[in-house]
mmCIF file of C-alpha atoms and ligand atoms in Angstrom:
data_model
loop_
_atom_site.group_PDB
_atom_site.id
_atom_site.type_symbol
_atom_site.label_atom_id
_atom_site.label_comp_id
_atom_site.label_asym_id
_atom_site.label_seq_id
_atom_site.Cartn_x
_atom_site.Cartn_y
_atom_site.Cartn_z
ATOM 1 C CA UNK A 28 -230.014 -2.161 46.363
ATOM 2 C CA UNK A 29 -233.727 -2.196 45.449
ATOM 3 C CA UNK A 30 -235.222 1.222 46.272
ATOM 4 C CA UNK A 31 -238.942 1.424 46.985
ATOM 5 C CA UNK A 32 -239.201 4.871 45.363
ATOM 6 C CA UNK A 33 -237.689 3.571 42.097
ATOM 7 C CA UNK A 34 -240.100 0.655 41.999
ATOM 8 C CA UNK A 35 -243.071 2.899 42.827
ATOM 9 C CA UNK A 36 -242.042 5.132 39.921
ATOM 10 C CA UNK A 37 -241.708 2.136 37.569
ATOM 11 C CA UNK A 38 -245.191 0.973 38.538
ATOM 12 C CA UNK A 39 -246.632 4.466 38.015
ATOM 13 C CA UNK A 40 -245.059 4.647 34.557
ATOM 14 C CA UNK A 41 -246.423 1.221 33.641
ATOM 15 C CA UNK A 42 -249.930 2.296 34.698
ATOM 16 C CA UNK A 43 -249.608 5.573 32.750
ATOM 17 C CA UNK A 44 -248.423 3.753 29.601
ATOM 18 C CA UNK A 45 -251.302 1.303 29.973
ATOM 19 C CA UNK A 46 -253.763 4.214 30.020
ATOM 20 C CA UNK A 47 -252.123 6.043 27.065
ATOM 21 C CA UNK A 48 -252.184 2.917 24.893
ATOM 22 C CA UNK A 49 -255.563 1.479 25.877
ATOM 23 C CA UNK A 50 -257.197 2.655 22.625
ATOM 24 C CA UNK A 51 -254.786 0.401 20.709
ATOM 25 C CA UNK A 52 -254.259 -2.474 23.140
ATOM 26 C CA UNK A 53 -257.831 -2.868 24.361
ATOM 27 C CA UNK A 54 -256.325 -3.191 27.867
ATOM 28 C CA UNK A 55 -257.676 -0.322 30.018
ATOM 29 C CA UNK A 56 -255.811 -1.423 33.131
ATOM 30 C CA UNK A 57 -253.545 -4.247 34.196
ATOM 31 C CA UNK A 58 -254.633 -6.956 36.613
ATOM 32 C CA UNK A 59 -253.593 -6.096 40.202
ATOM 33 C CA UNK A 60 -251.772 -9.436 40.471
ATOM 34 C CA UNK A 61 -249.660 -8.581 37.405
ATOM 35 C CA UNK A 62 -248.698 -5.240 38.955
ATOM 36 C CA UNK A 63 -247.909 -7.025 42.223
ATOM 37 C CA UNK A 64 -245.597 -9.457 40.407
ATOM 38 C CA UNK A 65 -243.844 -6.543 38.666
ATOM 39 C CA UNK A 66 -243.338 -4.977 42.074
ATOM 40 C CA UNK A 67 -241.986 -8.163 43.602
ATOM 41 C CA UNK A 68 -239.359 -9.215 41.035
ATOM 42 C CA UNK A 69 -236.053 -7.352 41.606
ATOM 43 C CA UNK A 70 -235.202 -6.211 38.041
ATOM 44 C CA UNK A 71 -231.818 -5.010 39.277
ATOM 45 C CA UNK A 72 -230.818 -8.675 39.720
ATOM 46 C CA UNK A 73 -231.343 -9.287 35.997
ATOM 47 C CA UNK A 74 -228.927 -6.621 34.682
ATOM 48 C CA UNK A 75 -225.179 -6.166 35.033
ATOM 49 C CA UNK A 76 -223.637 -3.842 37.646
ATOM 50 C CA UNK A 77 -223.202 -1.178 34.973
ATOM 51 C CA UNK A 78 -226.982 -0.874 34.451
ATOM 52 C CA UNK A 79 -228.191 -1.323 38.040
ATOM 53 C CA UNK A 80 -228.924 2.371 38.541
ATOM 54 C CA UNK A 81 -231.248 2.207 35.505
ATOM 55 C CA UNK A 82 -232.862 -1.102 36.472
ATOM 56 C CA UNK A 83 -236.292 0.432 37.230
ATOM 57 C CA UNK A 84 -236.392 2.809 34.261
ATOM 58 C CA UNK A 85 -239.123 1.970 31.773
ATOM 59 C CA UNK A 86 -236.610 1.043 29.104
ATOM 60 C CA UNK A 87 -234.968 -2.042 27.603
ATOM 61 C CA UNK A 88 -231.354 -2.565 28.723
ATOM 62 C CA UNK A 89 -228.458 -4.548 27.220
ATOM 63 C CA UNK A 90 -227.816 -8.007 28.699
ATOM 64 C CA UNK A 91 -224.846 -9.022 26.527
ATOM 65 C CA UNK A 92 -224.619 -11.045 23.300
ATOM 66 C CA UNK A 93 -226.433 -8.217 21.494
ATOM 67 C CA UNK A 94 -229.669 -8.929 23.422
ATOM 68 C CA UNK A 95 -231.858 -6.922 25.790
ATOM 69 C CA UNK A 96 -234.096 -7.236 28.817
ATOM 70 C CA UNK A 97 -237.448 -5.856 27.629
ATOM 71 C CA UNK A 98 -239.101 -2.612 28.709
ATOM 72 C CA UNK A 99 -241.079 -3.136 31.964
ATOM 73 C CA UNK A 100 -244.339 -1.821 30.445
ATOM 74 C CA UNK A 101 -244.122 -4.364 27.613
ATOM 75 C CA UNK A 102 -243.314 -7.173 30.070
ATOM 76 C CA UNK A 103 -246.368 -6.218 32.148
ATOM 77 C CA UNK A 104 -248.653 -5.878 29.102
ATOM 78 C CA UNK A 105 -247.605 -9.213 27.564
ATOM 79 C CA UNK A 106 -247.990 -10.904 30.947
ATOM 80 C CA UNK A 107 -251.501 -9.466 31.343
ATOM 81 C CA UNK A 108 -252.503 -10.550 27.816
ATOM 82 C CA UNK A 109 -251.721 -14.159 28.777
ATOM 83 C CA UNK A 110 -254.422 -13.995 31.491
ATOM 84 C CA UNK A 111 -252.129 -15.784 33.967
ATOM 85 C CA UNK A 112 -253.498 -17.873 36.817
ATOM 86 C CA UNK A 113 -252.204 -20.537 39.169
ATOM 87 C CA UNK A 114 -253.421 -23.453 37.021
ATOM 88 C CA UNK A 115 -251.548 -22.420 33.895
ATOM 89 C CA UNK A 116 -248.430 -23.753 32.242
ATOM 90 C CA UNK A 117 -246.679 -21.220 30.026
ATOM 91 C CA UNK A 118 -243.984 -21.507 27.369
ATOM 92 C CA UNK A 119 -241.681 -18.539 26.872
ATOM 93 C CA UNK A 120 -239.491 -18.290 23.758
ATOM 94 C CA UNK A 121 -236.550 -15.972 24.477
ATOM 95 C CA UNK A 122 -235.378 -16.350 28.085
ATOM 96 C CA UNK A 123 -232.796 -13.559 27.784
ATOM 97 C CA UNK A 124 -232.064 -12.438 31.354
ATOM 98 C CA UNK A 125 -234.877 -14.557 32.860
ATOM 99 C CA UNK A 126 -236.821 -11.496 34.056
ATOM 100 C CA UNK A 127 -240.055 -12.140 32.116
ATOM 101 C CA UNK A 128 -239.987 -15.776 33.240
ATOM 102 C CA UNK A 129 -239.563 -14.666 36.868
ATOM 103 C CA UNK A 130 -242.579 -12.323 36.635
ATOM 104 C CA UNK A 131 -244.712 -15.066 35.078
ATOM 105 C CA UNK A 132 -243.578 -17.658 37.609
ATOM 106 C CA UNK A 133 -245.270 -15.717 40.423
ATOM 107 C CA UNK A 134 -248.596 -15.928 38.592
ATOM 108 C CA UNK A 135 -248.749 -19.390 37.022
ATOM 109 C CA UNK A 136 -248.027 -23.008 37.958
ATOM 110 C CA UNK A 137 -245.033 -23.617 35.694
ATOM 111 C CA UNK A 138 -242.930 -21.679 33.187
ATOM 112 C CA UNK A 139 -240.866 -23.422 30.514
ATOM 113 C CA UNK A 140 -238.477 -21.037 28.804
ATOM 114 C CA UNK A 141 -236.204 -21.521 25.789
ATOM 115 C CA UNK A 142 -233.123 -19.486 24.931
ATOM 116 C CA UNK A 143 -231.141 -19.969 21.723
ATOM 117 C CA UNK A 144 -227.872 -18.405 22.953
ATOM 118 C CA UNK A 145 -226.193 -20.961 25.245
ATOM 119 C CA UNK A 146 -224.331 -18.364 27.354
ATOM 120 C CA UNK A 147 -227.571 -16.477 28.130
ATOM 121 C CA UNK A 148 -229.455 -19.695 28.904
ATOM 122 C CA UNK A 149 -226.709 -20.684 31.367
ATOM 123 C CA UNK A 150 -226.597 -17.310 33.126
ATOM 124 C CA UNK A 151 -230.397 -17.036 33.349
ATOM 125 C CA UNK A 152 -230.781 -20.560 34.674
ATOM 126 C CA UNK A 153 -228.154 -20.012 37.414
ATOM 127 C CA UNK A 154 -229.646 -16.611 38.303
ATOM 128 C CA UNK A 155 -233.205 -17.935 38.618
ATOM 129 C CA UNK A 156 -231.995 -20.782 40.855
ATOM 130 C CA UNK A 157 -229.981 -18.384 43.030
ATOM 131 C CA UNK A 158 -233.038 -16.132 43.425
ATOM 132 C CA UNK A 159 -235.198 -19.087 44.453
ATOM 133 C CA UNK A 160 -237.593 -19.450 41.499
ATOM 134 C CA UNK A 161 -238.483 -23.144 41.608
ATOM 135 C CA UNK A 162 -241.219 -23.362 38.944
ATOM 136 C CA UNK A 163 -239.134 -22.244 35.959
ATOM 137 C CA UNK A 164 -237.283 -24.635 33.677
ATOM 138 C CA UNK A 165 -234.749 -23.045 31.320
ATOM 139 C CA UNK A 166 -233.413 -24.859 28.299
ATOM 140 C CA UNK A 167 -231.034 -23.926 25.524
ATOM 141 C CA UNK A 168 -232.981 -24.378 22.298
ATOM 142 C CA UNK A 169 -234.619 -22.910 19.205
ATOM 143 C CA UNK A 170 -238.109 -21.766 20.129
ATOM 144 C CA UNK A 171 -239.272 -22.020 16.514
ATOM 145 C CA UNK A 172 -239.859 -25.694 17.324
ATOM 146 C CA UNK A 173 -241.560 -24.994 20.650
ATOM 147 C CA UNK A 174 -241.022 -27.560 23.412
ATOM 148 C CA UNK A 175 -242.882 -30.730 22.318
ATOM 149 C CA UNK A 176 -242.101 -32.692 25.532
ATOM 150 C CA UNK A 177 -244.152 -30.249 27.633
ATOM 151 C CA UNK A 178 -246.804 -29.236 25.068
ATOM 152 C CA UNK A 179 -249.612 -28.293 24.861
ATOM 153 C CA UNK A 180 -249.394 -25.018 26.796
ATOM 154 C CA UNK A 181 -252.089 -22.795 28.321
ATOM 155 C CA UNK A 182 -250.191 -19.793 26.998
ATOM 156 C CA UNK A 183 -247.140 -19.016 24.874
ATOM 157 C CA UNK A 184 -245.144 -15.790 24.932
ATOM 158 C CA UNK A 185 -242.456 -14.966 22.389
ATOM 159 C CA UNK A 186 -240.106 -12.139 23.364
ATOM 160 C CA UNK A 187 -238.266 -11.711 20.045
ATOM 161 C CA UNK A 188 -239.681 -10.548 16.731
ATOM 162 C CA UNK A 189 -240.604 -13.340 14.290
ATOM 163 C CA UNK A 190 -241.064 -12.935 10.509
ATOM 164 C CA UNK A 191 -244.393 -14.778 10.962
ATOM 165 C CA UNK A 192 -246.101 -16.772 13.704
ATOM 166 C CA UNK A 193 -244.268 -20.144 13.838
ATOM 167 C CA UNK A 194 -246.942 -22.777 12.948
ATOM 168 C CA UNK A 195 -245.573 -25.195 15.560
ATOM 169 C CA UNK A 196 -246.334 -22.705 18.321
ATOM 170 C CA UNK A 197 -249.972 -22.517 17.183
ATOM 171 C CA UNK A 198 -250.103 -26.314 17.329
ATOM 172 C CA UNK A 199 -248.604 -26.372 20.831
ATOM 173 C CA UNK A 200 -251.286 -24.019 22.183
ATOM 174 C CA UNK A 201 -254.223 -25.573 24.078
ATOM 175 C CA UNK A 202 -257.814 -24.712 23.098
ATOM 176 C CA UNK A 203 -258.699 -21.592 25.086
ATOM 177 C CA UNK A 204 -255.028 -20.598 25.166
ATOM 178 C CA UNK A 205 -253.350 -17.386 24.058
ATOM 179 C CA UNK A 206 -250.145 -16.789 22.117
ATOM 180 C CA UNK A 207 -248.556 -13.343 22.438
ATOM 181 C CA UNK A 208 -245.869 -12.573 19.875
ATOM 182 C CA UNK A 209 -244.221 -9.615 18.103
ATOM 183 C CA UNK A 210 -244.230 -10.124 14.336
ATOM 184 C CA UNK A 211 -242.360 -8.212 11.679
ATOM 185 C CA UNK A 212 -239.053 -7.996 9.933
ATOM 186 C CA UNK A 213 -236.146 -6.678 11.957
ATOM 187 C CA UNK A 214 -236.766 -3.109 10.791
ATOM 188 C CA UNK A 215 -239.464 -1.171 12.637
ATOM 189 C CA UNK A 216 -242.364 -1.232 13.023
ATOM 190 C CA UNK A 217 -243.245 -4.672 14.337
ATOM 191 C CA UNK A 218 -246.710 -5.587 15.550
ATOM 192 C CA UNK A 219 -247.458 -7.255 18.836
ATOM 193 C CA UNK A 220 -250.101 -9.901 18.075
ATOM 194 C CA UNK A 221 -252.384 -11.797 20.409
ATOM 195 C CA UNK A 222 -253.693 -15.080 19.019
ATOM 196 C CA UNK A 223 -256.480 -16.932 20.776
ATOM 197 C CA UNK A 224 -257.419 -20.556 20.075
ATOM 198 C CA UNK A 225 -261.073 -21.455 20.663
ATOM 199 C CA UNK A 226 -262.433 -24.833 21.760
ATOM 200 C CA UNK A 227 -262.804 -25.912 18.128
ATOM 201 C CA UNK A 228 -259.117 -25.162 17.527
ATOM 202 C CA UNK A 229 -259.852 -22.082 15.406
ATOM 203 C CA UNK A 230 -257.476 -19.136 15.846
ATOM 204 C CA UNK A 231 -258.437 -15.482 15.995
ATOM 205 C CA UNK A 232 -255.666 -12.868 15.769
ATOM 206 C CA UNK A 233 -255.728 -9.368 17.244
ATOM 207 C CA UNK A 234 -253.197 -6.590 16.630
ATOM 208 C CA UNK A 235 -252.231 -5.086 19.979
ATOM 209 C CA UNK A 236 -249.500 -2.468 19.555
ATOM 210 C CA UNK A 237 -246.480 -1.399 17.491
ATOM 211 C CA UNK A 238 -243.338 -2.586 19.245
ATOM 212 C CA UNK A 239 -239.584 -2.934 18.808
ATOM 213 C CA UNK A 240 -237.948 -6.263 19.672
ATOM 214 C CA UNK A 241 -234.664 -7.963 18.838
ATOM 215 C CA UNK A 242 -235.152 -10.568 16.091
ATOM 216 C CA UNK A 243 -236.219 -14.147 16.647
ATOM 217 C CA UNK A 244 -233.364 -16.146 15.125
ATOM 218 C CA UNK A 245 -232.990 -19.847 14.371
ATOM 219 C CA UNK A 246 -234.815 -22.107 11.966
ATOM 220 C CA UNK A 247 -237.528 -19.967 10.355
ATOM 221 C CA UNK A 248 -236.525 -16.860 12.300
ATOM 222 C CA UNK A 249 -235.570 -13.421 11.038
ATOM 223 C CA UNK A 250 -231.951 -14.482 10.358
ATOM 224 C CA UNK A 251 -232.864 -17.684 8.480
ATOM 225 C CA UNK A 252 -231.514 -17.017 4.964
ATOM 226 C CA UNK A 253 -233.431 -20.026 3.624
ATOM 227 C CA UNK A 254 -236.725 -18.216 4.164
ATOM 228 C CA UNK A 255 -235.731 -15.759 1.412
ATOM 229 C CA UNK A 256 -235.250 -18.620 -1.026
ATOM 230 C CA UNK A 257 -238.546 -20.381 -0.437
HETATM 231 N N1 LIG B 268 -237.610 -12.219 27.936
HETATM 232 C C1 LIG B 268 -236.274 -11.699 28.069
HETATM 233 C C2 LIG B 268 -236.016 -11.114 29.439
HETATM 234 O O1 LIG B 268 -236.949 -11.071 30.251
HETATM 235 O O2 LIG B 268 -234.874 -10.726 29.676
HETATM 236 C C3 LIG B 268 -235.900 -10.712 27.001
HETATM 237 C C4 LIG B 268 -235.751 -11.376 25.725
HETATM 238 S S1 LIG B 268 -234.741 -10.611 24.528
HETATM 239 C C5 LIG B 268 -235.724 -9.233 24.072
HETATM 240 C C6 LIG B 268 -235.014 -11.834 23.244
HETATM 241 C C7 LIG B 268 -234.313 -13.138 23.508
HETATM 242 O O3 LIG B 268 -234.783 -14.090 22.555
HETATM 243 C C8 LIG B 268 -232.793 -13.054 23.339
HETATM 244 O O4 LIG B 268 -232.152 -13.500 24.483
HETATM 245 C C9 LIG B 268 -232.531 -13.977 22.149
HETATM 246 O O5 LIG B 268 -231.298 -14.646 22.205
HETATM 247 C C10 LIG B 268 -233.707 -14.937 22.242
HETATM 248 N N2 LIG B 268 -234.019 -15.656 20.996
HETATM 249 C C11 LIG B 268 -233.975 -15.180 19.734
HETATM 250 N N3 LIG B 268 -234.359 -16.132 18.863
HETATM 251 C C12 LIG B 268 -234.654 -17.231 19.599
HETATM 252 C C13 LIG B 268 -235.122 -18.538 19.278
HETATM 253 N N4 LIG B 268 -235.330 -18.923 18.009
HETATM 254 N N5 LIG B 268 -235.346 -19.410 20.282
HETATM 255 C C14 LIG B 268 -235.113 -19.046 21.584
HETATM 256 N N6 LIG B 268 -234.663 -17.831 21.946
HETATM 257 C C15 LIG B 268 -234.457 -16.922 20.969
#
């Protein structure tokens, strides 16, 4: 059962972390609407019974298949960096539990989200339907190729660590759009990057914060042995 005190505490921790890291992230405070979305989405619904008592701790938790639901502070920060608003269409790479997609769905027009592990894609899709999120489309697929049928996107968020920024994702970003992605090899530290495309199509990259994510896999991902032979 969702407890107001637990959620209040999660929100306080997110605001504290935002303040502690502002020198690095350049984000002094999170948009009120992002905090409201974090308050509204029941994180306990996105973890198994075993982890429900920890659902509002500011920590990643296992979701099966060796994957995790991300730390709430990082979810909130990445959401804020996308500058969400009701006109935007966002691509997420790495559906996992569906939690990040649910948070975004309250702030934007449409979320398209790709998950490479079929079992996780199936569970997340059923969960999001059951919880009544109608503007999220989940598909099983390799996010290294983006989602050409729905491109270009106003924003792209990648929730697994890539060896480099997949070029296709840069192409699928609209002018004025932002791409938020952790980059680095599987070993720590990885860097959360924020790329911004201007109206001329030029891309500026900003380092945001050191982070720790599970690897982006698939074609060109951190487990692609061919990349070592190129
Ligand atoms: N956003 C998720 C949530 O809210 O629960 C957490 C994502 S978890 C940290 C990273 C996810 O990315 C895993 O579920 C993993 O299977 C997925 N993933 C890894 N490589 C991928 C790829 N190439 N395409 C799509 N999903 C990928």
